[in-house]
Amino acid sequence: MTTELLYATDAYLRTFEAPVLEVDRAEARIALRRTAFYPGGGGQPHDVGTLRWDAGEATVSRVMREGGMVWHHLDLDPEALPDPGAEVEGRLDWDRRHLLMRTHTALHVLCGVIWADFGVAVTGGNMQPGSGRLDFELDAMSAELGARAERRINEEIACGREILVDFLDRSTADQDPALVRTKASLIPASVNPLRVIDIVGLDRQADGGTHVASTAEVGRVAVTKTESKGKANKRIRLEIQDGESSSA
Ligand SMILES: [Zn+2]
């Protein structure tokens, strides 16, 4: 049994209904037939929110994907968990998720402008709602480079570039220059089709996360720190300026 990943095709879905697939009382968690809750991955934290059913309601405190199933950990006495087959209604903490979508998209824009200006790849990254960081194969880092990146990011945001979600057949994806560059070929061949996030004209990569539909929706971004974490590993931190930020 597998969980249909509603967020993969509609990142703006905040509520949904689904039957319970499996119940794990030992871990106080349930797997659903479909879900809008992002289970975490690619540096984007899992969602939180609530599930409601005929006999109860509980906070979703943690979400994880195991095999093909997405498990929702509930703050609830395990005896009170709904039974397999019960219909539940899910509701995301949308303010947090939408801020994560803006943050995640801002990191793609950073990735795109550094590639356009320096032709170097990302080596790592992470994010929290409202803030995040990426590491690059740059030889040197400076406050000037950070200021330039901030200006370029905000220019691209102001362009209102459209962001598309594609599902590409592997034989096509493995020939795509942008995907070759971002080492999409390292993703197991069994992942087919490959989900691709395209900030049209700026950044294109294989990605399982959630993003906004236009760069304009990101809002203003500040580069808050530049650091050298060693040879060919230079870190840039950013913040969404009107977001509730927490340090990454
Ligand atoms: Zn992404």
CSV table of N, CA, C and O in Angstrom, one decimal, residues 97-207:
chain,number,residue,atom,x,y,z
A,97,ARG,N,3.8,26.3,6.6
A,97,ARG,CA,4.1,25.7,5.3
A,97,ARG,C,4.4,26.7,4.2
A,97,ARG,O,5.3,26.6,3.4
A,98,HIS,N,3.5,27.8,4.2
A,98,HIS,CA,3.7,28.7,3.1
A,98,HIS,C,5.0,29.5,3.2
A,98,HIS,O,5.7,29.8,2.2
A,99,LEU,N,5.4,29.8,4.5
A,99,LEU,CA,6.7,30.4,4.7
A,99,LEU,C,7.8,29.5,4.3
A,99,LEU,O,8.8,29.9,3.7
A,100,LEU,N,7.7,28.2,4.5
A,100,LEU,CA,8.7,27.2,4.0
A,100,LEU,C,8.7,27.2,2.5
A,100,LEU,O,9.8,27.0,1.9
A,101,MET,N,7.6,27.3,1.8
A,101,MET,CA,7.6,27.3,0.4
A,101,MET,C,8.3,28.5,-0.1
A,101,MET,O,9.0,28.5,-1.1
A,102,ARG,N,8.1,29.7,0.5
A,102,ARG,CA,8.8,30.9,0.1
A,102,ARG,C,10.3,30.8,0.4
A,102,ARG,O,11.1,31.2,-0.5
A,103,THR,N,10.7,30.2,1.5
A,103,THR,CA,12.1,30.0,1.9
A,103,THR,C,12.7,29.1,0.9
A,103,THR,O,13.8,29.3,0.4
A,104,HIS,N,12.1,27.9,0.7
A,104,HIS,CA,12.6,26.9,-0.2
A,104,HIS,C,12.9,27.5,-1.6
A,104,HIS,O,13.9,27.3,-2.3
A,105,THR,N,11.9,28.3,-2.1
A,105,THR,CA,12.0,28.9,-3.4
A,105,THR,C,13.1,29.9,-3.4
A,105,THR,O,13.9,30.0,-4.4
A,106,ALA,N,13.3,30.7,-2.4
A,106,ALA,CA,14.4,31.7,-2.3
A,106,ALA,C,15.7,31.0,-2.4
A,106,ALA,O,16.7,31.5,-3.1
A,107,LEU,N,15.9,29.8,-1.9
A,107,LEU,CA,17.1,29.0,-2.0
A,107,LEU,C,17.4,28.6,-3.4
A,107,LEU,O,18.5,28.6,-3.9
A,108,HIS,N,16.3,28.2,-4.1
A,108,HIS,CA,16.5,27.9,-5.6
A,108,HIS,C,17.0,29.2,-6.3
A,108,HIS,O,17.8,29.1,-7.2
A,109,VAL,N,16.4,30.3,-6.0
A,109,VAL,CA,16.8,31.6,-6.7
A,109,VAL,C,18.3,31.8,-6.4
A,109,VAL,O,19.0,32.2,-7.3
A,110,LEU,N,18.7,31.7,-5.1
A,110,LEU,CA,20.1,31.8,-4.8
A,110,LEU,C,21.0,30.9,-5.6
A,110,LEU,O,22.0,31.2,-6.2
A,111,CYS,N,20.6,29.6,-5.7
A,111,CYS,CA,21.3,28.6,-6.4
A,111,CYS,C,21.4,29.1,-7.9
A,111,CYS,O,22.5,29.0,-8.5
A,112,GLY,N,20.3,29.6,-8.4
A,112,GLY,CA,20.3,30.0,-9.8
A,112,GLY,C,21.2,31.2,-10.1
A,112,GLY,O,21.9,31.2,-11.1
A,113,VAL,N,21.2,32.2,-9.2
A,113,VAL,CA,22.0,33.4,-9.5
A,113,VAL,C,23.5,33.1,-9.3
A,113,VAL,O,24.4,33.6,-10.0
A,114,ILE,N,23.9,32.2,-8.3
A,114,ILE,CA,25.3,31.8,-8.1
A,114,ILE,C,25.8,31.0,-9.4
A,114,ILE,O,26.9,31.2,-9.8
A,115,TRP,N,24.9,30.1,-9.9
A,115,TRP,CA,25.3,29.4,-11.1
A,115,TRP,C,25.4,30.3,-12.3
A,115,TRP,O,26.4,30.2,-13.0
A,116,ALA,N,24.5,31.3,-12.4
A,116,ALA,CA,24.6,32.2,-13.6
A,116,ALA,C,25.8,33.1,-13.5
A,116,ALA,O,26.5,33.3,-14.5
A,117,ASP,N,26.2,33.5,-12.3
A,117,ASP,CA,27.4,34.4,-12.1
A,117,ASP,C,28.7,33.7,-12.0
A,117,ASP,O,29.7,34.3,-12.4
A,118,PHE,N,28.7,32.5,-11.4
A,118,PHE,CA,30.0,31.9,-11.1
A,118,PHE,C,30.1,30.4,-11.7
A,118,PHE,O,31.2,29.9,-11.7
A,119,GLY,N,29.0,29.9,-12.1
A,119,GLY,CA,29.1,28.5,-12.7
A,119,GLY,C,29.5,27.4,-11.7
A,119,GLY,O,30.1,26.5,-12.1
A,120,VAL,N,29.2,27.6,-10.4
A,120,VAL,CA,29.5,26.6,-9.4
A,120,VAL,C,28.3,26.0,-8.8
A,120,VAL,O,27.2,26.6,-8.7
A,121,ALA,N,28.5,24.7,-8.4
A,121,ALA,CA,27.3,23.9,-7.9
A,121,ALA,C,27.2,24.0,-6.4
A,121,ALA,O,28.0,24.5,-5.6
A,122,VAL,N,26.0,23.6,-5.9
A,122,VAL,CA,25.6,23.6,-4.5
A,122,VAL,C,26.2,22.3,-3.9
A,122,VAL,O,26.2,21.2,-4.6
A,123,THR,N,26.8,22.4,-2.7
A,123,THR,CA,27.3,21.2,-2.1
A,123,THR,C,26.4,20.7,-0.8
A,123,THR,O,26.6,19.6,-0.3
A,124,GLY,N,25.6,21.6,-0.4
A,124,GLY,CA,24.7,21.3,0.8
A,124,GLY,C,23.8,22.4,1.1
A,124,GLY,O,23.9,23.5,0.5
A,125,GLY,N,22.8,22.1,2.0
A,125,GLY,CA,21.9,23.2,2.4
A,125,GLY,C,20.9,22.7,3.4
A,125,GLY,O,20.9,21.5,3.7
A,126,ASN,N,20.2,23.7,4.0
A,126,ASN,CA,19.2,23.4,5.0
A,126,ASN,C,18.3,24.6,5.1
A,126,ASN,O,18.6,25.7,4.7
A,127,MET,N,17.1,24.3,5.7
A,127,MET,CA,16.2,25.5,5.9
A,127,MET,C,15.3,25.2,7.1
A,127,MET,O,15.0,24.1,7.5
A,128,GLN,N,14.8,26.4,7.6
A,128,GLN,CA,13.7,26.4,8.6
A,128,GLN,C,12.7,27.4,8.1
A,128,GLN,O,13.0,28.1,7.1
A,129,PRO,N,11.5,27.5,8.7
A,129,PRO,CA,10.6,28.5,8.2
A,129,PRO,C,11.2,29.9,8.3
A,129,PRO,O,11.5,30.4,9.4
A,130,GLY,N,11.4,30.6,7.1
A,130,GLY,CA,11.9,31.9,7.1
A,130,GLY,C,13.4,32.1,7.0
A,130,GLY,O,13.8,33.3,6.8
A,131,SER,N,14.1,31.1,7.1
A,131,SER,CA,15.6,31.2,6.9
A,131,SER,C,16.2,29.9,6.4
A,131,SER,O,15.6,28.8,6.5
A,132,GLY,N,17.3,30.1,5.7
A,132,GLY,CA,18.0,28.9,5.2
A,132,GLY,C,19.4,29.2,4.7
A,132,GLY,O,19.8,30.3,4.8
A,133,ARG,N,20.1,28.1,4.3
A,133,ARG,CA,21.5,28.3,3.8
A,133,ARG,C,21.8,27.3,2.8
A,133,ARG,O,21.2,26.2,2.7
A,134,LEU,N,22.7,27.7,1.9
A,134,LEU,CA,23.3,26.8,0.9
A,134,LEU,C,24.8,27.0,0.9
A,134,LEU,O,25.3,28.0,1.2
A,135,ASP,N,25.5,25.9,0.6
A,135,ASP,CA,27.0,25.8,0.5
A,135,ASP,C,27.3,25.7,-1.0
A,135,ASP,O,26.6,24.9,-1.7
A,136,PHE,N,28.4,26.4,-1.4
A,136,PHE,CA,28.8,26.3,-2.8
A,136,PHE,C,30.2,26.0,-2.9
A,136,PHE,O,31.0,26.3,-2.1
A,137,GLU,N,30.6,25.4,-4.1
A,137,GLU,CA,32.0,25.1,-4.5
A,137,GLU,C,32.7,26.4,-4.9
A,137,GLU,O,33.4,26.4,-6.0
A,138,LEU,N,32.6,27.5,-4.2
A,138,LEU,CA,33.3,28.7,-4.5
A,138,LEU,C,34.7,28.7,-3.9
A,138,LEU,O,34.9,28.2,-2.8
A,139,ASP,N,35.6,29.4,-4.6
A,139,ASP,CA,37.0,29.4,-4.1
A,139,ASP,C,37.1,30.4,-2.9
A,139,ASP,O,37.8,30.2,-2.0
A,140,ALA,N,36.3,31.5,-3.0
A,140,ALA,CA,36.4,32.5,-2.0
A,140,ALA,C,35.1,33.1,-1.6
A,140,ALA,O,34.1,33.0,-2.4
A,141,MET,N,34.9,33.6,-0.4
A,141,MET,CA,33.7,34.2,0.0
A,141,MET,C,34.0,35.6,0.6
A,141,MET,O,35.1,35.8,1.2
A,142,SER,N,33.1,36.5,0.4
A,142,SER,CA,33.3,37.9,1.0
A,142,SER,C,31.9,38.5,1.2
A,142,SER,O,30.9,38.1,0.7
A,143,ALA,N,32.0,39.6,2.0
A,143,ALA,CA,30.7,40.3,2.3
A,143,ALA,C,30.2,40.9,1.0
A,143,ALA,O,29.0,41.0,0.8
A,144,GLU,N,31.1,41.3,0.1
A,144,GLU,CA,30.8,41.9,-1.2
A,144,GLU,C,30.0,40.9,-2.0
A,144,GLU,O,29.0,41.2,-2.7
A,145,LEU,N,30.5,39.6,-2.0
A,145,LEU,CA,29.8,38.6,-2.8
A,145,LEU,C,28.4,38.4,-2.2
A,145,LEU,O,27.4,38.2,-3.0
A,146,GLY,N,28.3,38.4,-0.9
A,146,GLY,CA,27.0,38.2,-0.3
A,146,GLY,C,26.0,39.4,-0.6
A,146,GLY,O,24.9,39.1,-0.9
A,147,ALA,N,26.5,40.6,-0.6
A,147,ALA,CA,25.7,41.8,-1.0
A,147,ALA,C,25.3,41.7,-2.4
A,147,ALA,O,24.1,42.0,-2.8
A,148,ARG,N,26.2,41.2,-3.3
A,148,ARG,CA,25.9,41.1,-4.7
A,148,ARG,C,24.8,40.0,-4.9
A,148,ARG,O,23.8,40.1,-5.7
A,149,ALA,N,25.0,38.9,-4.2
A,149,ALA,CA,24.0,37.8,-4.3
A,149,ALA,C,22.6,38.3,-3.8
A,149,ALA,O,21.6,38.0,-4.5
A,150,GLU,N,22.6,39.1,-2.7
A,150,GLU,CA,21.3,39.6,-2.2
A,150,GLU,C,20.6,40.5,-3.3
A,150,GLU,O,19.4,40.4,-3.5
A,151,ARG,N,21.4,41.3,-3.9
A,151,ARG,CA,20.8,42.2,-5.0
A,151,ARG,C,20.3,41.4,-6.1
A,151,ARG,O,19.2,41.6,-6.6
A,152,ARG,N,21.1,40.4,-6.6
A,152,ARG,CA,20.7,39.5,-7.7
A,152,ARG,C,19.4,38.7,-7.4
A,152,ARG,O,18.5,38.6,-8.2
A,153,ILE,N,19.4,38.2,-6.1
A,153,ILE,CA,18.2,37.4,-5.7
A,153,ILE,C,16.9,38.3,-5.8
A,153,ILE,O,15.9,37.9,-6.4
A,154,ASN,N,17.0,39.5,-5.3
A,154,ASN,CA,15.8,40.4,-5.3
A,154,ASN,C,15.4,40.8,-6.7
A,154,ASN,O,14.3,41.1,-6.9
A,155,GLU,N,16.4,41.0,-7.6
A,155,GLU,CA,16.1,41.3,-9.0
A,155,GLU,C,15.3,40.1,-9.6
A,155,GLU,O,14.3,40.4,-10.3
A,156,GLU,N,15.7,38.9,-9.3
A,156,GLU,CA,15.0,37.8,-9.9
A,156,GLU,C,13.6,37.6,-9.3
A,156,GLU,O,12.7,37.2,-10.0
A,157,ILE,N,13.5,37.9,-8.0
A,157,ILE,CA,12.2,37.8,-7.4
A,157,ILE,C,11.3,38.9,-8.0
A,157,ILE,O,10.1,38.6,-8.3
A,158,ALA,N,11.8,40.1,-8.3
A,158,ALA,CA,11.0,41.1,-8.8
A,158,ALA,C,10.6,40.8,-10.3
A,158,ALA,O,9.5,41.3,-10.7
A,159,CYS,N,11.3,39.9,-10.9
A,159,CYS,CA,10.9,39.5,-12.3
A,159,CYS,C,9.6,38.7,-12.3
A,159,CYS,O,9.0,38.6,-13.4
A,160,GLY,N,9.2,38.2,-11.2
A,160,GLY,CA,8.0,37.4,-11.2
A,160,GLY,C,8.1,36.1,-12.1
A,160,GLY,O,7.2,35.8,-12.9
A,161,ARG,N,9.2,35.4,-12.0
A,161,ARG,CA,9.4,34.2,-12.8
A,161,ARG,C,8.5,33.1,-12.4
A,161,ARG,O,8.4,32.8,-11.2
A,162,GLU,N,7.9,32.5,-13.4
A,162,GLU,CA,7.0,31.4,-13.1
A,162,GLU,C,7.7,30.2,-12.7
A,162,GLU,O,8.9,29.9,-13.1
A,163,ILE,N,7.1,29.4,-11.8
A,163,ILE,CA,7.7,28.2,-11.3
A,163,ILE,C,6.8,27.0,-11.6
A,163,ILE,O,5.7,26.9,-11.2
A,164,LEU,N,7.4,26.1,-12.4
A,164,LEU,CA,6.6,24.9,-12.9
A,164,LEU,C,7.1,23.6,-12.3
A,164,LEU,O,8.2,23.5,-11.9
A,165,VAL,N,6.1,22.7,-12.1
A,165,VAL,CA,6.4,21.3,-11.7
A,165,VAL,C,6.2,20.4,-12.8
A,165,VAL,O,5.1,20.3,-13.4
A,166,ASP,N,7.3,19.7,-13.2
A,166,ASP,CA,7.2,18.7,-14.3
A,166,ASP,C,7.5,17.3,-13.8
A,166,ASP,O,8.2,17.2,-12.9
A,167,PHE,N,6.9,16.4,-14.5
A,167,PHE,CA,7.3,15.0,-14.2
A,167,PHE,C,7.9,14.4,-15.5
A,167,PHE,O,7.2,14.3,-16.5
A,168,LEU,N,9.2,14.2,-15.5
A,168,LEU,CA,10.0,13.8,-16.7
A,168,LEU,C,10.3,12.3,-16.7
A,168,LEU,O,10.7,11.8,-15.7
A,169,ASP,N,10.1,11.7,-17.8
A,169,ASP,CA,10.6,10.3,-18.0
A,169,ASP,C,12.1,10.3,-17.8
A,169,ASP,O,12.8,11.2,-18.3
A,170,ARG,N,12.6,9.3,-17.2
A,170,ARG,CA,14.1,9.2,-16.9
A,170,ARG,C,14.9,9.3,-18.1
A,170,ARG,O,16.0,9.9,-18.1
A,171,SER,N,14.5,8.7,-19.2
A,171,SER,CA,15.4,8.8,-20.4
A,171,SER,C,15.5,10.2,-20.9
A,171,SER,O,16.5,10.6,-21.4
A,172,THR,N,14.4,11.0,-20.7
A,172,THR,CA,14.5,12.4,-21.1
A,172,THR,C,15.3,13.2,-20.0
A,172,THR,O,16.1,14.0,-20.4
A,173,ALA,N,15.0,12.9,-18.7
A,173,ALA,CA,15.6,13.7,-17.7
A,173,ALA,C,17.1,13.5,-17.7
A,173,ALA,O,17.9,14.4,-17.4
A,174,ASP,N,17.6,12.3,-18.0
A,174,ASP,CA,19.0,12.0,-17.9
A,174,ASP,C,19.8,12.6,-19.1
A,174,ASP,O,21.0,12.7,-19.0
A,175,GLN,N,19.1,13.2,-20.0
A,175,GLN,CA,19.7,14.0,-21.1
A,175,GLN,C,19.6,15.5,-20.9
A,175,GLN,O,20.2,16.3,-21.7
A,176,ASP,N,18.9,15.9,-19.9
A,176,ASP,CA,18.6,17.4,-19.7
A,176,ASP,C,19.9,18.0,-19.1
A,176,ASP,O,20.3,17.6,-18.0
A,177,PRO,N,20.5,19.0,-19.8
A,177,PRO,CA,21.8,19.6,-19.3
A,177,PRO,C,21.7,20.1,-17.9
A,177,PRO,O,22.6,19.9,-17.1
A,178,ALA,N,20.6,20.8,-17.5
A,178,ALA,CA,20.5,21.4,-16.2
A,178,ALA,C,20.4,20.2,-15.1
A,178,ALA,O,21.0,20.4,-14.0
A,179,LEU,N,19.8,19.1,-15.5
A,179,LEU,CA,19.6,18.0,-14.5
A,179,LEU,C,20.9,17.2,-14.4
A,179,LEU,O,21.3,16.7,-13.3
A,180,VAL,N,21.6,17.2,-15.5
A,180,VAL,CA,22.9,16.5,-15.5
A,180,VAL,C,23.9,17.3,-14.5
A,180,VAL,O,24.6,16.7,-13.7
A,181,ARG,N,23.9,18.6,-14.7
A,181,ARG,CA,24.7,19.5,-13.9
A,181,ARG,C,24.4,19.4,-12.4
A,181,ARG,O,25.3,19.4,-11.6
A,182,THR,N,23.1,19.2,-12.1
A,182,THR,CA,22.8,19.1,-10.6
A,182,THR,C,22.8,17.6,-10.2
A,182,THR,O,22.2,17.3,-9.1
A,183,LYS,N,23.4,16.8,-11.0
A,183,LYS,CA,23.6,15.4,-10.6
A,183,LYS,C,22.4,14.6,-10.3
A,183,LYS,O,22.3,13.7,-9.5
A,184,ALA,N,21.3,14.9,-11.1
A,184,ALA,CA,20.0,14.2,-10.9
A,184,ALA,C,20.2,12.7,-11.3
A,184,ALA,O,19.5,11.8,-10.8
A,185,SER,N,21.3,12.4,-12.1
A,185,SER,CA,21.5,11.0,-12.4
A,185,SER,C,21.9,10.1,-11.2
A,185,SER,O,21.8,8.9,-11.3
A,186,LEU,N,22.3,10.8,-10.1
A,186,LEU,CA,22.6,10.0,-8.9
A,186,LEU,C,21.3,9.5,-8.2
A,186,LEU,O,21.4,8.7,-7.3
A,187,ILE,N,20.2,10.1,-8.6
A,187,ILE,CA,18.9,9.6,-8.0
A,187,ILE,C,18.6,8.2,-8.7
A,187,ILE,O,18.8,8.0,-9.9
A,188,PRO,N,18.3,7.2,-7.8
A,188,PRO,CA,18.1,5.8,-8.4
A,188,PRO,C,17.2,5.8,-9.6
A,188,PRO,O,16.2,6.5,-9.7
A,189,ALA,N,17.6,5.0,-10.6
A,189,ALA,CA,16.8,4.9,-11.9
A,189,ALA,C,15.4,4.4,-11.6
A,189,ALA,O,14.5,4.7,-12.5
A,190,SER,N,15.1,3.8,-10.5
A,190,SER,CA,13.7,3.3,-10.2
A,190,SER,C,12.8,4.5,-9.9
A,190,SER,O,11.6,4.4,-10.0
A,191,VAL,N,13.4,5.7,-9.7
A,191,VAL,CA,12.6,6.9,-9.5
A,191,VAL,C,12.2,7.4,-10.9
A,191,VAL,O,13.0,8.1,-11.6
A,192,ASN,N,11.0,7.0,-11.4
A,192,ASN,CA,10.6,7.3,-12.7
A,192,ASN,C,9.1,7.4,-12.8
A,192,ASN,O,8.5,6.4,-12.5
A,193,PRO,N,8.5,8.6,-13.2
A,193,PRO,CA,9.2,9.8,-13.7
A,193,PRO,C,9.9,10.5,-12.6
A,193,PRO,O,9.7,10.3,-11.4
A,194,LEU,N,10.8,11.5,-13.0
A,194,LEU,CA,11.5,12.3,-12.1
A,194,LEU,C,10.8,13.6,-11.9
A,194,LEU,O,10.4,14.3,-12.9
A,195,ARG,N,10.5,14.1,-10.7
A,195,ARG,CA,9.9,15.4,-10.5
A,195,ARG,C,10.9,16.5,-10.6
A,195,ARG,O,11.9,16.4,-10.0
A,196,VAL,N,10.6,17.5,-11.4
A,196,VAL,CA,11.5,18.6,-11.7
A,196,VAL,C,10.9,19.9,-11.4
A,196,VAL,O,9.7,20.1,-11.8
A,197,ILE,N,11.6,20.7,-10.7
A,197,ILE,CA,11.1,22.1,-10.4
A,197,ILE,C,11.9,23.1,-11.3
A,197,ILE,O,13.1,23.1,-11.3
A,198,ASP,N,11.1,23.8,-12.0
A,198,ASP,CA,11.7,24.7,-13.0
A,198,ASP,C,11.3,26.2,-12.7
A,198,ASP,O,10.1,26.6,-12.9
A,199,ILE,N,12.3,27.0,-12.3
A,199,ILE,CA,12.1,28.4,-12.2
A,199,ILE,C,12.5,28.9,-13.6
A,199,ILE,O,13.7,29.0,-13.9
A,200,VAL,N,11.5,29.2,-14.4
A,200,VAL,CA,11.7,29.3,-15.8
A,200,VAL,C,12.7,30.4,-16.1
A,200,VAL,O,12.6,31.5,-15.7
A,201,GLY,N,13.8,29.9,-16.8
A,201,GLY,CA,14.9,30.8,-17.2
A,201,GLY,C,15.9,31.0,-16.2
A,201,GLY,O,16.9,31.8,-16.4
A,202,LEU,N,15.8,30.4,-15.0
A,202,LEU,CA,16.8,30.6,-13.9
A,202,LEU,C,17.4,29.4,-13.3
A,202,LEU,O,18.6,29.2,-13.2
A,203,ASP,N,16.5,28.4,-12.9
A,203,ASP,CA,17.0,27.3,-12.1
A,203,ASP,C,16.1,26.1,-12.4
A,203,ASP,O,14.9,26.2,-12.4
A,204,ARG,N,16.7,24.9,-12.6
A,204,ARG,CA,15.9,23.7,-12.9
A,204,ARG,C,16.6,22.6,-12.3
A,204,ARG,O,17.8,22.3,-12.5
A,205,GLN,N,15.8,21.9,-11.4
A,205,GLN,CA,16.4,20.7,-10.7
A,205,GLN,C,15.4,19.7,-10.3
A,205,GLN,O,14.3,20.0,-10.0
A,206,ALA,N,15.9,18.5,-10.1
A,206,ALA,CA,15.1,17.4,-9.6
A,206,ALA,C,14.9,17.6,-8.1
A,206,ALA,O,15.8,18.0,-7.4
A,207,ASP,N,13.6,17.5,-7.7
A,207,ASP,CA,13.3,18.0,-6.3
A,207,ASP,C,11.9,17.5,-5.9
A,207,ASP,O,11.0,17.5,-6.6
